[in-house]
PDB file of C-alpha atoms in Angstrom:
ATOM      1  CA  MET A   1     -51.000  28.825  -1.355  1.00  0.00           C
ATOM      2  CA  GLU A   2     -51.321  27.869   2.271  1.00  0.00           C
ATOM      3  CA  LYS A   3     -48.209  27.773   4.496  1.00  0.00           C
ATOM      4  CA  THR A   4     -47.289  24.809   6.290  1.00  0.00           C
ATOM      5  CA  LEU A   5     -47.538  24.919  10.091  1.00  0.00           C
ATOM      6  CA  GLU A   6     -44.005  23.951  11.715  1.00  0.00           C
ATOM      7  CA  LYS A   7     -44.095  20.956  14.191  1.00  0.00           C
ATOM      8  CA  ILE A   8     -41.141  21.037  16.256  1.00  0.00           C
ATOM      9  CA  LEU A   9     -40.563  17.526  18.229  1.00  0.00           C
ATOM     10  CA  VAL A  10     -38.014  17.374  21.057  1.00  0.00           C
ATOM     11  CA  LEU A  11     -36.785  13.907  21.580  1.00  0.00           C
ATOM     12  CA  VAL A  12     -35.708  13.504  25.141  1.00  0.00           C
ATOM     13  CA  THR A  13     -34.075  11.012  27.516  1.00  0.00           C
ATOM     14  CA  ALA A  14     -34.853  10.912  31.253  1.00  0.00           C
ATOM     15  CA  GLN A  15     -31.934  13.251  32.023  1.00  0.00           C
ATOM     16  CA  LYS A  16     -32.112  16.446  33.512  1.00  0.00           C
ATOM     17  CA  SER A  17     -30.040  17.738  30.679  1.00  0.00           C
ATOM     18  CA  SER A  18     -33.224  17.106  28.529  1.00  0.00           C
ATOM     19  CA  LEU A  19     -34.809  20.501  30.076  1.00  0.00           C
ATOM     20  CA  ARG A  20     -32.225  22.630  27.666  1.00  0.00           C
ATOM     21  CA  LEU A  21     -33.534  20.866  24.587  1.00  0.00           C
ATOM     22  CA  ILE A  22     -37.335  21.687  25.870  1.00  0.00           C
ATOM     23  CA  GLU A  23     -36.351  24.976  26.140  1.00  0.00           C
ATOM     24  CA  TYR A  24     -34.708  25.222  22.812  1.00  0.00           C
ATOM     25  CA  GLY A  25     -37.609  23.493  21.113  1.00  0.00           C
ATOM     26  CA  PHE A  26     -40.067  26.081  22.755  1.00  0.00           C
ATOM     27  CA  ALA A  27     -37.764  29.081  21.202  1.00  0.00           C
ATOM     28  CA  ILE A  28     -38.211  27.501  17.969  1.00  0.00           C
ATOM     29  CA  ALA A  29     -41.735  26.922  18.033  1.00  0.00           C
ATOM     30  CA  ARG A  30     -42.765  30.238  19.604  1.00  0.00           C
ATOM     31  CA  SER A  31     -40.624  32.278  17.072  1.00  0.00           C
ATOM     32  CA  CYS A  32     -42.225  30.499  13.805  1.00  0.00           C
ATOM     33  CA  GLY A  33     -45.554  30.111  15.763  1.00  0.00           C
ATOM     34  CA  GLY A  34     -45.117  26.140  15.492  1.00  0.00           C
ATOM     35  CA  GLU A  35     -46.661  23.360  17.683  1.00  0.00           C
ATOM     36  CA  LEU A  36     -44.475  22.082  20.364  1.00  0.00           C
ATOM     37  CA  HIS A  37     -44.214  18.063  20.981  1.00  0.00           C
ATOM     38  CA  ILE A  38     -41.888  16.212  23.373  1.00  0.00           C
ATOM     39  CA  LEU A  39     -41.383  12.696  22.916  1.00  0.00           C
ATOM     40  CA  HIS A  40     -39.674  10.334  25.196  1.00  0.00           C
ATOM     41  CA  VAL A  41     -39.181   6.654  24.144  1.00  0.00           C
ATOM     42  CA  GLN A  42     -38.533   4.346  26.862  1.00  0.00           C
ATOM     43  CA  ARG A  43     -36.749   0.945  25.692  1.00  0.00           C
ATOM     44  CA  GLY A  44     -38.738  -2.020  26.899  1.00  0.00           C
ATOM     45  CA  GLY A  45     -41.834  -2.397  28.044  1.00  0.00           C
ATOM     46  CA  SER A  46     -42.352   0.131  30.776  1.00  0.00           C
ATOM     47  CA  VAL A  47     -40.926   3.452  32.287  1.00  0.00           C
ATOM     48  CA  PHE A  48     -41.563   1.999  35.739  1.00  0.00           C
ATOM     49  CA  GLU A  49     -38.286   0.125  35.730  1.00  0.00           C
ATOM     50  CA  SER A  50     -36.461   2.682  37.804  1.00  0.00           C
ATOM     51  CA  ASN A  51     -37.834   5.310  40.684  1.00  0.00           C
ATOM     52  CA  ASP A  52     -35.204   7.830  39.456  1.00  0.00           C
ATOM     53  CA  THR A  53     -36.348   7.644  35.811  1.00  0.00           C
ATOM     54  CA  LEU A  54     -40.234   8.018  36.842  1.00  0.00           C
ATOM     55  CA  LYS A  55     -39.300  11.100  38.769  1.00  0.00           C
ATOM     56  CA  LEU A  56     -37.043  12.593  36.163  1.00  0.00           C
ATOM     57  CA  LEU A  57     -39.683  11.845  33.392  1.00  0.00           C
ATOM     58  CA  GLN A  58     -42.125  13.837  35.809  1.00  0.00           C
ATOM     59  CA  ASN A  59     -39.909  16.957  35.960  1.00  0.00           C
ATOM     60  CA  LEU A  60     -39.605  16.754  32.313  1.00  0.00           C
ATOM     61  CA  VAL A  61     -43.450  16.469  31.689  1.00  0.00           C
ATOM     62  CA  ASP A  62     -44.198  19.282  33.919  1.00  0.00           C
ATOM     63  CA  TYR A  63     -41.763  21.536  32.167  1.00  0.00           C
ATOM     64  CA  GLY A  64     -42.689  20.717  28.959  1.00  0.00           C
ATOM     65  CA  CYS A  65     -46.638  21.208  29.962  1.00  0.00           C
ATOM     66  CA  ARG A  66     -45.640  24.507  31.215  1.00  0.00           C
ATOM     67  CA  ARG A  67     -43.965  25.387  28.002  1.00  0.00           C
ATOM     68  CA  GLY A  68     -46.978  24.667  26.164  1.00  0.00           C
ATOM     69  CA  GLY A  69     -45.750  21.087  24.815  1.00  0.00           C
ATOM     70  CA  VAL A  70     -47.624  18.436  24.088  1.00  0.00           C
ATOM     71  CA  ILE A  71     -46.073  15.359  25.781  1.00  0.00           C
ATOM     72  CA  HIS A  72     -45.839  12.255  24.412  1.00  0.00           C
ATOM     73  CA  LEU A  73     -44.268   9.063  26.398  1.00  0.00           C
ATOM     74  CA  ALA A  74     -43.850   5.378  24.553  1.00  0.00           C
ATOM     75  CA  CYS A  75     -42.462   2.040  25.386  1.00  0.00           C
ATOM     76  CA  GLU A  76     -40.945   0.313  22.478  1.00  0.00           C
ATOM     77  CA  GLU A  77     -38.062  -2.092  21.583  1.00  0.00           C
ATOM     78  CA  ASP A  78     -37.074  -0.173  18.302  1.00  0.00           C
ATOM     79  CA  VAL A  79     -36.917   3.551  19.395  1.00  0.00           C
ATOM     80  CA  ALA A  80     -35.635   4.834  15.844  1.00  0.00           C
ATOM     81  CA  ALA A  81     -38.566   3.019  14.103  1.00  0.00           C
ATOM     82  CA  TYR A  82     -41.291   4.479  16.564  1.00  0.00           C
ATOM     83  CA  ILE A  83     -39.803   7.958  16.389  1.00  0.00           C
ATOM     84  CA  SER A  84     -40.177   7.853  12.561  1.00  0.00           C
ATOM     85  CA  ARG A  85     -43.837   6.497  12.740  1.00  0.00           C
ATOM     86  CA  PHE A  86     -44.355   9.260  14.831  1.00  0.00           C
ATOM     87  CA  ALA A  87     -42.894  11.833  12.827  1.00  0.00           C
ATOM     88  CA  GLN A  88     -44.887  10.816   9.841  1.00  0.00           C
ATOM     89  CA  GLU A  89     -48.092  10.459  11.653  1.00  0.00           C
ATOM     90  CA  GLU A  90     -47.737  13.992  13.524  1.00  0.00           C
ATOM     91  CA  GLU A  91     -46.299  15.320  10.317  1.00  0.00           C
ATOM     92  CA  ILE A  92     -43.312  16.623  12.084  1.00  0.00           C
ATOM     93  CA  THR A  93     -41.281  19.362  10.217  1.00  0.00           C
ATOM     94  CA  GLN A  94     -38.092  19.792  12.599  1.00  0.00           C
ATOM     95  CA  VAL A  95     -36.723  17.287  15.058  1.00  0.00           C
ATOM     96  CA  ILE A  96     -34.571  18.583  17.972  1.00  0.00           C
ATOM     97  CA  LEU A  97     -32.101  15.973  19.857  1.00  0.00           C
ATOM     98  CA  GLY A  98     -29.052  16.154  21.827  1.00  0.00           C
ATOM     99  CA  GLN A  99     -25.590  15.575  20.523  1.00  0.00           C
ATOM    100  CA  PRO A 100     -23.681  12.893  22.671  1.00  0.00           C
ATOM    101  CA  PRO A 101     -20.921  14.793  24.580  1.00  0.00           C
ATOM    102  CA  ALA A 102     -17.575  14.736  23.450  1.00  0.00           C
ATOM    103  CA  ARG A 103     -15.923  13.564  26.845  1.00  0.00           C
ATOM    104  CA  GLU A 104     -18.189  10.688  27.158  1.00  0.00           C
ATOM    105  CA  GLU A 105     -16.279   7.147  27.678  1.00  0.00           C
ATOM    106  CA  LYS A 106     -15.707   5.614  24.025  1.00  0.00           C
ATOM    107  CA  LYS A 107     -18.135   2.633  24.964  1.00  0.00           C
ATOM    108  CA  GLY A 108     -21.025   4.796  26.183  1.00  0.00           C
ATOM    109  CA  LYS A 109     -20.156   7.509  23.345  1.00  0.00           C
ATOM    110  CA  LYS A 110     -20.559   4.656  20.489  1.00  0.00           C
ATOM    111  CA  LYS A 111     -23.551   3.351  21.833  1.00  0.00           C
ATOM    112  CA  ARG A 112     -25.245   6.924  21.734  1.00  0.00           C
ATOM    113  CA  GLU A 113     -23.966   7.713  18.398  1.00  0.00           C
ATOM    114  CA  ASN A 114     -25.188   4.281  17.224  1.00  0.00           C
ATOM    115  CA  GLU A 115     -28.782   5.122  18.424  1.00  0.00           C
ATOM    116  CA  LEU A 116     -28.454   8.768  17.055  1.00  0.00           C
ATOM    117  CA  GLU A 117     -27.086   7.494  13.645  1.00  0.00           C
ATOM    118  CA  LYS A 118     -30.311   4.920  13.664  1.00  0.00           C
ATOM    119  CA  ILE A 119     -32.691   7.838  14.272  1.00  0.00           C
ATOM    120  CA  LEU A 120     -31.504  10.162  11.688  1.00  0.00           C
ATOM    121  CA  ALA A 121     -31.319   7.424   9.125  1.00  0.00           C
ATOM    122  CA  ALA A 122     -35.443   6.439  10.066  1.00  0.00           C
ATOM    123  CA  LEU A 123     -36.576   9.718  10.020  1.00  0.00           C
ATOM    124  CA  PRO A 124     -38.741  10.792   7.102  1.00  0.00           C
ATOM    125  CA  GLU A 125     -37.370  12.384   4.133  1.00  0.00           C
ATOM    126  CA  GLY A 126     -37.387  16.301   4.077  1.00  0.00           C
ATOM    127  CA  VAL A 127     -37.543  16.381   8.049  1.00  0.00           C
ATOM    128  CA  GLU A 128     -35.059  19.219   9.383  1.00  0.00           C
ATOM    129  CA  VAL A 129     -32.785  17.731  12.049  1.00  0.00           C
ATOM    130  CA  LEU A 130     -31.262  20.281  14.653  1.00  0.00           C
ATOM    131  CA  LEU A 131     -28.412  18.272  17.008  1.00  0.00           C
ATOM    132  CA  TYR A 132     -28.288  20.348  20.049  1.00  0.00           C
ATOM    133  CA  PRO A 133     -24.688  20.465  21.601  1.00  0.00           C
ATOM    134  CA  PRO A 134     -23.599  19.614  25.136  1.00  0.00           C
ATOM    135  CA  ALA A 135     -24.022  22.320  27.603  1.00  0.00           C
ATOM    136  CA  GLU A 136     -20.237  23.393  27.034  1.00  0.00           C
ATOM    137  CA  GLU A 137     -20.852  23.800  22.960  1.00  0.00           C
ATOM    138  CA  GLU A 138     -23.133  26.915  21.968  1.00  0.00           C
ATOM    139  CA  GLN A 139     -24.389  26.597  18.849  1.00  0.00           C
ATOM    140  CA  ALA A 140     -26.787  23.935  17.529  1.00  0.00           C
ATOM    141  CA  ASP A 141     -25.731  22.612  14.195  1.00  0.00           C
ATOM    142  CA  ARG A 142     -28.547  22.444  12.061  1.00  0.00           C
ATOM    143  CA  ARG A 143     -28.903  19.513   9.454  1.00  0.00           C
ATOM    144  CA  LYS A 144     -31.206  19.139   6.438  1.00  0.00           C
ATOM    145  CA  ILE A 145     -32.137  15.447   6.082  1.00  0.00           C
ATOM    146  CA  GLY A 146     -33.482  14.434   2.992  1.00  0.00           C
TER     147      GLY A 146
END
């Protein structure tokens, strides 16, 4: 029986903290001999809305490439639905995403938690989800979906 190739998907935002997620995904891919995919989905029609966003994305792309990742950038209104389709099409086995920090303001935290819930609910059955904690927390919380 042939063993399934692990395909690790790291979901990143245009933030410097996403570098930790890429590094974590790289370590997992290396440990299991899997493929590393890095995906940024910009809500709306363009990643060119802000010069700062473009610079941050370029840094993430450069770093992800140096770590052997396949980089994917997309613009879509329904971010969760796009991630779900992507995971199905690419046969992703594990998804890594950042957990919102506990100290965020309530309104911002609520918005990020709602988006996180949508993404988790939309992922295909059987995909393992690794919620990577904010920098001040040490362990990743592994949750099996499905």
